[in-house]
XYZ file of N, CA and C in Angstrom:
651
model
N -26.920 -13.539 15.853
C -26.298 -12.352 15.855
C -25.889 -10.861 14.753
N -26.843 -9.645 14.474
C -26.473 -9.202 13.827
C -24.990 -8.069 14.815
N -23.909 -8.361 13.538
C -22.589 -7.066 13.841
C -22.769 -5.633 13.057
N -22.559 -5.054 13.497
C -21.997 -4.036 12.342
C -20.970 -4.108 12.765
N -21.012 -3.487 11.168
C -19.028 -3.042 10.427
C -18.038 -3.233 11.219
N -18.253 -2.013 12.084
C -17.163 -1.330 12.849
C -16.796 -2.939 14.002
N -17.959 -3.088 14.117
C -17.654 -4.742 14.729
C -16.120 -5.498 13.998
N -16.985 -5.677 12.773
C -16.107 -6.127 12.056
C -14.870 -6.005 11.597
N -14.832 -4.203 11.504
C -13.438 -3.968 11.455
C -12.186 -4.342 12.446
N -12.566 -3.604 14.126
C -12.095 -5.010 14.668
C -11.949 -5.848 15.253
N -12.487 -6.322 14.709
C -12.049 -8.639 14.635
C -10.771 -8.544 13.471
N -10.854 -7.550 12.018
C -10.027 -7.498 11.518
C -8.923 -7.218 11.650
N -8.984 -5.772 12.520
C -7.651 -5.354 12.912
C -6.945 -6.062 13.527
N -7.704 -7.022 14.412
C -7.126 -7.428 15.875
C -6.165 -8.588 15.052
N -7.025 -9.889 13.950
C -6.700 -10.602 13.335
C -4.929 -10.145 12.544
N -5.009 -9.172 12.054
C -3.760 -8.872 11.475
C -2.531 -8.458 11.734
N -3.144 -7.978 13.068
C -2.379 -7.917 14.282
C -1.585 -8.698 14.590
N -2.092 -10.417 14.103
C -0.809 -11.072 14.975
C -2.309 -11.600 16.400
N -3.584 -10.937 16.224
C -4.494 -11.494 17.604
C -5.131 -13.033 17.526
N -4.731 -13.639 15.672
C -5.170 -15.532 15.969
C -3.671 -16.718 17.094
N -3.241 -15.582 16.807
C -2.004 -16.032 17.978
C -1.678 -15.424 19.097
N -1.757 -14.586 19.197
C -1.088 -13.934 20.724
C -2.124 -12.299 20.897
N -2.090 -12.085 21.797
C -2.634 -11.437 22.683
C -2.153 -9.568 21.436
N -2.872 -9.159 21.168
C -2.295 -7.146 20.914
C -3.416 -6.804 21.298
N -2.355 -5.448 21.621
C -2.682 -4.208 22.952
C -3.529 -3.195 21.886
N -4.373 -3.005 22.979
C -5.294 -2.173 22.176
C -4.324 -0.705 22.072
N -3.465 -0.295 22.295
C -2.352 1.069 21.190
C -2.777 0.435 20.261
N -2.149 -1.084 19.906
C -2.046 -1.347 18.686
C -3.099 -0.832 17.437
N -4.396 -1.739 18.586
C -5.803 -1.737 18.025
C -6.067 -0.274 17.497
N -5.743 0.213 18.548
C -6.309 1.619 18.301
C -4.968 2.554 17.370
N -4.046 2.392 17.220
C -3.289 2.944 15.860
C -3.538 2.250 14.494
N -4.162 1.097 14.356
C -5.057 0.642 13.320
C -5.417 1.372 12.465
N -6.570 1.081 13.315
C -8.065 1.841 13.183
C -8.116 3.452 13.291
N -7.181 4.497 13.458
C -7.270 5.452 13.434
C -8.420 6.042 14.637
N -8.536 5.086 15.978
C -9.192 5.492 17.209
C -8.669 5.622 18.206
N -9.601 7.079 19.338
C -9.043 7.447 20.695
C -8.920 5.378 21.507
N -8.422 5.950 22.574
C -8.277 4.700 23.709
C -9.511 4.133 24.332
N -10.374 5.778 24.297
C -11.343 5.033 25.553
C -12.164 4.056 24.561
N -12.531 4.376 22.879
C -12.884 3.799 21.449
C -13.118 2.329 21.794
N -11.732 2.110 21.652
C -11.401 0.935 21.788
C -11.658 0.003 22.844
N -11.297 0.779 24.221
C -11.919 0.088 25.353
C -13.170 -0.050 25.708
N -13.922 0.096 25.199
C -15.704 0.048 24.519
C -15.836 -0.728 23.919
N -14.944 -0.844 22.645
C -16.059 -1.872 21.489
C -15.019 -2.987 21.705
N -13.678 -3.233 22.824
C -13.573 -4.759 23.137
C -14.621 -5.287 23.949
N -14.825 -4.430 25.125
C -15.893 -5.062 25.872
C -17.182 -5.558 25.327
N -17.984 -5.095 24.557
C -18.774 -5.795 23.839
C -18.343 -7.055 22.912
N -17.055 -7.252 21.976
C -17.074 -7.724 21.848
C -16.458 -9.061 22.464
N -16.290 -8.909 23.455
C -15.670 -9.814 24.552
C -17.528 -10.351 25.171
N -18.133 -9.838 25.816
C -19.348 -9.909 26.159
C -19.779 -11.028 25.059
N -19.930 -10.689 23.571
C -19.791 -11.398 22.122
C -18.906 -12.653 22.295
N -18.488 -12.759 22.789
C -17.823 -14.122 22.784
C -17.385 -14.442 21.535
N -16.365 -13.073 20.705
C -15.556 -13.317 19.810
C -14.587 -12.690 20.317
N -13.744 -12.538 21.771
C -12.095 -11.909 21.411
C -12.029 -12.523 22.917
N -10.981 -12.431 23.627
C -10.481 -12.776 25.234
C -9.982 -11.644 25.204
N -9.758 -10.972 26.907
C -9.316 -10.314 26.881
C -8.655 -10.707 28.496
N -7.213 -9.703 28.362
C -7.156 -9.481 29.951
C -6.067 -7.914 29.958
N -6.874 -7.681 31.421
C -5.608 -6.347 31.502
C -4.546 -6.228 30.934
N -3.837 -5.327 30.547
C -2.461 -4.948 30.515
C -1.786 -6.584 29.274
N -2.893 -7.611 28.844
C -1.698 -7.891 28.165
C -2.627 -7.988 26.695
N -3.649 -7.208 26.627
C -4.073 -7.410 25.399
C -5.451 -8.416 24.874
N -6.194 -8.137 23.824
C -6.666 -9.400 22.979
C -6.100 -10.528 21.998
N -7.479 -10.935 21.832
C -6.761 -12.405 21.179
C -8.531 -12.965 20.652
N -8.364 -13.221 19.471
C -9.545 -13.913 18.733
C -9.813 -15.313 19.137
N -11.077 -15.406 19.488
C -11.660 -16.534 19.785
C -11.978 -17.143 18.562
N -11.994 -18.778 18.497
C -12.285 -19.323 17.462
C -13.736 -19.106 17.060
N -14.626 -18.144 17.705
C -15.654 -17.823 16.726
C -15.298 -16.710 16.296
N -14.135 -16.183 17.319
C -14.457 -14.419 16.354
C -13.410 -14.859 15.253
N -12.826 -15.961 14.311
C -11.867 -16.179 13.494
C -12.350 -16.684 12.877
N -13.154 -17.391 12.786
C -14.426 -17.286 12.451
C -15.335 -16.466 11.235
N -15.836 -15.396 12.174
C -16.694 -14.489 11.468
C -15.238 -13.689 10.826
N -14.395 -13.132 11.344
C -13.639 -12.706 10.712
C -12.907 -13.316 9.022
N -13.008 -14.424 9.361
C -12.844 -15.471 7.502
C -13.703 -14.891 7.338
N -14.355 -15.219 6.927
C -16.170 -15.057 6.590
C -16.240 -13.710 5.899
N -15.861 -12.667 6.794
C -15.544 -11.272 6.369
C -14.225 -11.107 5.316
N -13.219 -11.314 5.622
C -11.921 -11.093 4.856
C -12.401 -12.288 2.946
N -13.588 -13.378 3.432
C -13.273 -14.055 2.623
C -14.276 -12.641 1.631
N -15.082 -12.600 2.067
C -16.530 -11.607 1.340
C -15.383 -10.689 0.282
N -14.300 -9.718 1.440
C -13.322 -8.685 0.738
C -12.896 -9.217 -0.648
N -11.708 -10.304 -0.365
C -11.246 -10.910 -1.737
C -12.230 -11.221 -3.120
N -13.531 -11.796 -2.718
C -14.860 -11.743 -3.297
C -14.923 -10.693 -4.098
N -14.941 -9.921 -3.273
C -15.323 -8.135 -3.937
C -14.287 -7.557 -5.216
N -13.062 -7.890 -4.270
C -12.501 -7.102 -4.841
C -11.779 -8.074 -6.158
N -11.462 -8.903 -6.312
C -11.507 -9.588 -7.701
C -12.976 -9.250 -8.752
N -13.935 -9.422 -8.366
C -14.971 -9.237 -9.092
C -15.255 -7.440 -9.091
N -14.765 -6.924 -9.040
C -14.627 -5.312 -9.427
C -13.659 -5.208 -9.772
N -12.411 -5.667 -9.689
C -11.790 -5.869 -11.154
C -11.736 -6.739 -12.032
N -12.236 -7.268 -12.073
C -12.137 -7.934 -13.184
C -13.528 -7.757 -14.406
N -14.164 -7.529 -13.317
C -15.761 -7.296 -14.592
C -16.230 -5.993 -14.724
N -15.819 -5.226 -13.935
C -16.301 -4.096 -13.761
C -15.430 -2.611 -14.405
N -14.200 -3.009 -14.114
C -12.460 -2.384 -14.697
C -12.193 -1.525 -13.257
N -12.541 -1.684 -11.620
C -11.683 -0.837 -10.581
C -10.458 -1.083 -10.948
N -9.670 -0.483 -10.307
C -8.256 0.345 -9.829
C -7.980 -0.720 -8.683
N -6.742 -0.914 -8.910
C -6.681 -1.807 -7.771
C -6.812 -0.538 -6.183
N -6.999 0.540 -5.849
C -7.543 1.504 -4.432
C -8.099 1.322 -4.848
N -9.504 1.064 -6.316
C -10.950 1.598 -5.958
C -11.429 0.529 -5.183
N -11.001 -1.070 -6.145
C -11.747 -2.902 -5.681
C -11.392 -2.132 -3.885
N -10.287 -2.508 -3.645
C -10.074 -2.127 -2.441
C -11.282 -1.486 -1.307
N -11.642 0.007 -1.906
C -12.077 1.053 -0.875
C -13.779 0.749 -0.765
N -14.041 -0.523 -1.957
C -15.721 -0.648 -2.583
C -15.732 -1.287 -1.559
N -14.691 -3.160 -2.036
C -14.860 -3.685 -1.121
C -15.200 -3.758 0.630
N -14.671 -3.219 0.312
C -14.634 -3.357 2.116
C -16.203 -2.438 2.639
N -16.489 -1.764 1.592
C -18.229 -1.611 2.124
C -19.555 -2.791 1.428
N -18.417 -3.311 1.040
C -19.733 -4.157 0.498
C -19.263 -5.956 1.182
N -18.076 -5.974 1.392
C -17.780 -7.669 3.018
C -18.657 -6.941 3.920
N -19.013 -6.125 4.343
C -20.319 -6.319 5.873
C -22.012 -6.452 5.074
N -21.648 -6.316 3.929
C -23.460 -5.918 3.998
C -23.182 -7.334 2.892
N -22.664 -7.561 1.758
C -22.927 -9.042 1.114
C -23.431 -10.206 2.000
N -24.884 -10.769 1.844
C -24.591 -12.493 2.600
C -23.999 -13.760 2.313
N -24.047 -14.590 3.011
C -23.042 -15.557 2.648
C -23.214 -16.055 1.892
N -24.740 -16.253 1.096
C -25.088 -16.803 -0.309
C -24.651 -16.074 -0.338
N -24.452 -15.044 -1.130
C -23.864 -13.915 -2.061
C -22.407 -14.418 -2.757
N -22.145 -14.357 -1.715
C -20.379 -14.440 -1.932
C -20.235 -15.610 -2.282
N -21.045 -16.757 -1.491
C -20.748 -18.499 -2.251
C -20.983 -18.195 -4.001
N -22.121 -18.054 -4.174
C -22.709 -17.682 -5.412
C -21.665 -16.620 -5.911
N -20.602 -15.835 -5.600
C -20.401 -15.035 -6.014
C -18.385 -15.834 -6.701
N -18.229 -16.393 -5.692
C -16.697 -17.721 -5.758
C -17.331 -18.428 -7.194
N -18.423 -19.428 -6.785
C -18.656 -19.877 -8.293
C -19.136 -19.255 -9.741
N -19.007 -18.392 -9.314
C -19.240 -17.152 -10.906
C -18.196 -16.838 -11.568
N -17.188 -16.565 -10.260
C -15.632 -15.828 -10.623
C -14.990 -17.295 -10.640
N -15.088 -18.828 -10.734
C -14.501 -19.794 -10.957
C -13.595 -19.890 -9.701
N -13.669 -19.261 -8.742
C -13.035 -18.502 -7.867
C -12.301 -20.577 -6.795
N -10.780 -21.119 -6.491
C -10.515 -21.792 -6.170
C -11.320 -22.026 -4.639
N -12.155 -22.880 -4.371
C -13.303 -22.962 -3.835
C -12.268 -23.430 -2.606
N -10.727 -23.804 -2.140
C -9.801 -23.808 -0.382
C -10.208 -22.291 -0.306
N -9.928 -21.749 -1.154
C -9.203 -20.034 -0.978
C -10.392 -20.074 -0.157
N -11.581 -19.920 0.161
C -12.740 -19.504 0.948
C -12.715 -20.361 2.199
N -11.359 -22.004 2.569
C -11.612 -22.171 3.571
C -11.453 -21.469 4.865
N -12.492 -21.943 5.794
C -13.288 -20.587 7.240
C -12.000 -20.818 7.859
N -10.693 -20.835 7.971
C -9.332 -21.615 8.759
C -8.605 -20.797 8.045
N -8.703 -19.762 8.628
C -7.847 -18.788 7.041
C -6.122 -19.651 7.423
N -5.385 -19.691 8.529
C -3.984 -20.112 8.172
C -5.092 -21.325 6.911
N -4.887 -21.869 6.893
C -5.319 -22.552 5.660
C -5.557 -21.973 4.289
N -5.754 -20.632 4.370
C -5.706 -19.848 3.155
C -4.765 -20.553 1.915
N -3.335 -19.914 2.553
C -1.942 -19.860 2.066
C -1.929 -20.976 1.694
N -2.578 -21.863 1.488
C -2.428 -23.619 0.578
C -2.853 -23.470 -0.859
N -3.579 -22.075 -0.843
C -4.772 -22.592 -2.407
C -2.967 -21.230 -3.365
N -3.333 -19.534 -2.452
C -2.637 -19.057 -3.903
C -1.117 -19.354 -3.064
N -0.301 -18.661 -4.099
C 0.942 -18.220 -3.853
C 1.427 -17.077 -4.217
N 2.637 -16.237 -4.020
C 3.573 -15.312 -3.871
C 3.983 -14.964 -5.285
N 3.539 -13.992 -5.168
C 3.904 -13.585 -7.343
C 5.368 -14.165 -7.067
N 6.295 -13.873 -6.132
C 7.335 -13.803 -6.442
C 8.151 -15.266 -5.895
N 6.822 -16.021 -6.090
C 6.955 -17.614 -5.680
C 6.691 -18.443 -7.058
N 6.174 -17.323 -8.315
C 5.844 -18.198 -8.912
C 6.434 -18.457 -10.156
N 6.872 -19.924 -10.869
C 8.021 -20.248 -11.893
C 7.913 -19.471 -13.359
N 9.139 -18.687 -13.397
C 9.577 -18.611 -14.761
C 8.085 -19.636 -15.850
N 7.456 -18.976 -16.842
C 6.534 -19.397 -17.874
C 5.589 -19.796 -17.363
N 5.213 -19.453 -16.199
C 3.809 -19.713 -15.403
C 2.530 -18.611 -15.979
N 1.377 -18.790 -16.500
C 0.281 -18.030 -16.710
C -0.533 -18.199 -15.309
N -0.641 -16.916 -14.666
C -1.151 -16.798 -13.420
C -2.399 -15.517 -13.407
N -3.541 -15.890 -12.792
C -4.451 -14.918 -11.852
C -4.161 -14.076 -10.681
N -4.214 -12.970 -10.741
C -4.443 -11.859 -9.521
C -5.396 -12.729 -8.479
N -5.598 -13.301 -7.349
C -6.286 -12.866 -6.506
C -6.699 -12.021 -5.668
N -5.515 -11.881 -4.608
C -5.633 -10.596 -4.000
C -3.859 -9.809 -3.626
N -4.054 -8.643 -2.813
C -2.866 -8.372 -2.154
C -3.055 -8.409 -0.948
N -1.797 -7.993 -0.323
C -2.155 -7.955 0.720
C -2.661 -5.815 1.423
N -3.320 -6.064 1.919
C -3.793 -4.669 2.375
C -3.422 -3.450 2.932
N -2.794 -3.155 1.994
C -1.125 -1.943 2.439
C -2.366 -0.656 0.886
N -2.213 -0.142 1.183
C -2.815 1.856 0.833
C -1.491 1.856 0.213
N -0.368 1.928 0.291
C 0.866 1.940 -0.164
C 1.041 1.143 -1.741
N 0.677 -0.002 -1.453
C 1.400 -1.020 -2.148
C -0.367 -0.933 -3.424
N -1.036 -0.544 -3.368
C -1.914 -0.017 -3.825
C -2.054 0.772 -4.601
N -1.612 2.087 -4.384
C -1.003 3.157 -4.904
C 0.002 2.724 -6.032
N 0.854 2.373 -5.703
C 2.079 1.694 -6.129
C 1.438 1.034 -7.904
N 0.551 0.323 -7.481
C -0.096 -0.799 -8.473
C -0.166 0.223 -8.812
N -1.465 0.956 -8.973
C -1.864 1.968 -9.901
C -0.869 2.813 -10.894
N 0.027 3.299 -9.526
C 0.877 4.144 -10.751
C 1.391 3.693 -11.462
N 2.129 1.945 -11.199
C 2.758 1.589 -11.943
C 1.793 0.942 -14.004
N 0.590 1.124 -13.603
C -0.811 0.413 -14.829
C -0.356 -0.689 -14.936
N -0.158 -1.731 -13.718
C -0.583 -3.246 -13.756
C -1.760 -3.671 -14.014
N -2.113 -4.109 -15.117
C -3.939 -4.304 -14.967
C -3.805 -5.728 -14.095
N -5.317 -5.087 -13.522
C -5.947 -6.084 -12.386
C -6.436 -7.142 -13.135
N -7.214 -7.361 -14.371
C -8.594 -8.206 -14.653
C -7.515 -9.236 -15.910
N -6.405 -9.120 -16.184
C -6.106 -9.597 -16.692
C -4.767 -10.477 -16.233
N -4.722 -11.991 -16.869
C -3.567 -13.054 -17.063
C -2.441 -12.412 -16.974
N -1.617 -13.077 -16.557
C -0.106 -12.212 -16.601
C 1.014 -13.690 -16.768
N 1.654 -13.512 -17.273
C 3.186 -14.507 -17.889
C 3.699 -14.120 -16.759
N 4.605 -15.311 -16.172
C 6.063 -14.476 -15.567
C 6.875 -14.849 -16.651
N 7.435 -13.813 -16.406
C 9.331 -13.512 -17.325
C 10.146 -14.426 -16.710
N 10.983 -15.014 -17.379
C 11.810 -15.276 -16.702
C 13.437 -13.868 -16.455
N 14.124 -13.809 -15.015
C 14.894 -12.282 -15.020
C 16.371 -12.384 -15.098
N 17.308 -11.871 -16.154
C 19.057 -11.964 -16.092
C 19.507 -12.296 -14.264
N 20.265 -12.571 -14.301
C 21.198 -12.906 -13.200
C 20.956 -11.238 -12.652
N 21.256 -10.430 -13.674
C 21.398 -8.945 -12.548
C 20.428 -8.139 -12.858
N 19.306 -8.701 -13.145
C 17.918 -8.014 -12.680
C 17.214 -8.463 -11.424
N 17.103 -7.761 -10.634
C 15.807 -7.595 -9.533
C 15.135 -7.027 -9.435
N 13.647 -8.035 -8.905
C 12.409 -7.746 -8.812
C 12.108 -9.470 -9.591
N 10.800 -8.438 -9.957
C 9.739 -10.078 -10.877
C 9.461 -9.509 -12.320
N 9.782 -10.217 -13.112
C 8.703 -9.892 -14.084
C 7.707 -10.544 -14.751
N 6.875 -9.308 -15.090
C 5.620 -10.008 -15.880
C 5.040 -9.868 -17.206
N 4.281 -10.005 -17.802
C 3.513 -9.572 -19.190
C 1.922 -9.752 -18.972
N 1.310 -8.931 -19.440
C -0.106 -8.253 -19.154
C -0.063 -8.051 -20.878
N -1.153 -9.118 -21.175
C -0.694 -8.484 -23.009
C 0.186 -8.461 -23.874
N 0.752 -7.084 -24.051
C 1.338 -7.060 -25.136
C 2.848 -6.321 -23.590
N 1.405 -5.700 -22.605
C 2.992 -4.820 -21.401
C 4.224 -5.699 -20.685
N 5.493 -5.470 -20.242
C 5.762 -5.637 -19.948
C 6.113 -5.201 -18.561
N 6.434 -5.751 -17.463
C 6.087 -4.676 -15.996
C 7.344 -5.738 -15.529
N 8.254 -4.624 -14.852
C 8.996 -5.488 -13.135
C 8.834 -5.041 -11.678
N 8.207 -6.159 -11.097
C 7.652 -5.399 -9.522
C 9.446 -5.629 -8.938
N 9.172 -4.873 -7.611
C 10.038 -5.055 -7.081
C 10.055 -6.550 -5.880
N 10.549 -7.377 -4.973
C 10.737 -8.674 -4.707
C 9.669 -8.417 -3.553
N 9.967 -7.004 -2.990
C 8.735 -7.285 -1.781
C 7.648 -7.233 -2.568
N 7.241 -6.007 -3.448
C 5.869 -5.845 -3.868
C 5.824 -6.763 -4.492
N 6.478 -7.924 -5.171
C 5.515 -9.275 -5.415
C 5.163 -10.398 -4.507
N 6.277 -9.852 -3.296
C 5.687 -10.993 -2.198
C 4.704 -10.797 -1.406
N 3.550 -9.621 -1.821
C 2.740 -8.940 -1.045
C 1.358 -9.092 -2.216
N 1.489 -9.852 -3.515
C 0.353 -10.390 -4.720
C 0.493 -11.662 -4.492
N -0.970 -12.046 -4.081
C -0.850 -13.673 -4.526
C -1.586 -14.250 -5.880
N -1.575 -14.953 -5.811
C -1.785 -15.552 -7.455
C -2.216 -16.865 -6.770
N -2.852 -17.345 -8.498
C -3.075 -19.177 -8.562
C -3.021 -19.084 -10.180
N -2.567 -20.406 -10.134
C -2.403 -20.512 -11.908
C -3.750 -20.397 -12.896
N -3.974 -20.317 -13.822
C -4.900 -19.683 -14.632
C -6.036 -19.903 -14.658
N -5.468 -21.437 -15.430
C -6.659 -22.579 -15.237
C -7.434 -22.880 -13.915
N -6.623 -22.466 -12.446
C -7.983 -22.654 -10.791
C -8.402 -21.628 -10.830
N -7.882 -20.477 -11.055
C -8.490 -19.157 -10.676
C -8.860 -18.701 -11.582
N -9.079 -19.013 -12.479
C -9.119 -17.838 -13.967
C -9.818 -17.190 -14.413
N -10.273 -16.563 -15.361
C -11.098 -15.879 -16.303
C -12.573 -16.188 -16.602
N -13.210 -16.073 -16.774
C -14.903 -16.674 -17.287
C -13.969 -17.218 -18.510
């Protein structure tokens, strides 16, 4: 079954709002996608017909097992393209997010799998059970001082991406986690010869793996 990019965006929005665990209201979906309530109603009807969501009047919509699998594939593709664009084409944080959003909808699974192999991306991070994806990366805020890590992905938040671009944190080089003094707030990292300090909130939304697992070519 062919799906439109619009349908896949709806599935992502439902998942990101917690629709893998409980119902998400039409109002919340409309807010996340900046669309009208009638548009949401129309799309949810299609998704339910295709077996991708379950919904009930006045209760909201949840992803079915099938819908969750589709969402997982789309999110995996997005992550792959973000890593590739930043690491090999010099994209900024915001640029990679924007163009990965386009590519995630058109790249076949075969291409994404080969891209993952090319990037030496940890295979367990592509698990179609989204809840297990957290077993591979860890938040930068949880990385031990002295560790060298590669950034795999970030929370999809425009404010976070803009802040990373403003900070000038490189997206395509390993980071060394530095020990912070007791009086310091946040997480200190070194990229090349530069030192950067990220707030704890920011560091908690950046997911990393040890450099020898999700490393450079």
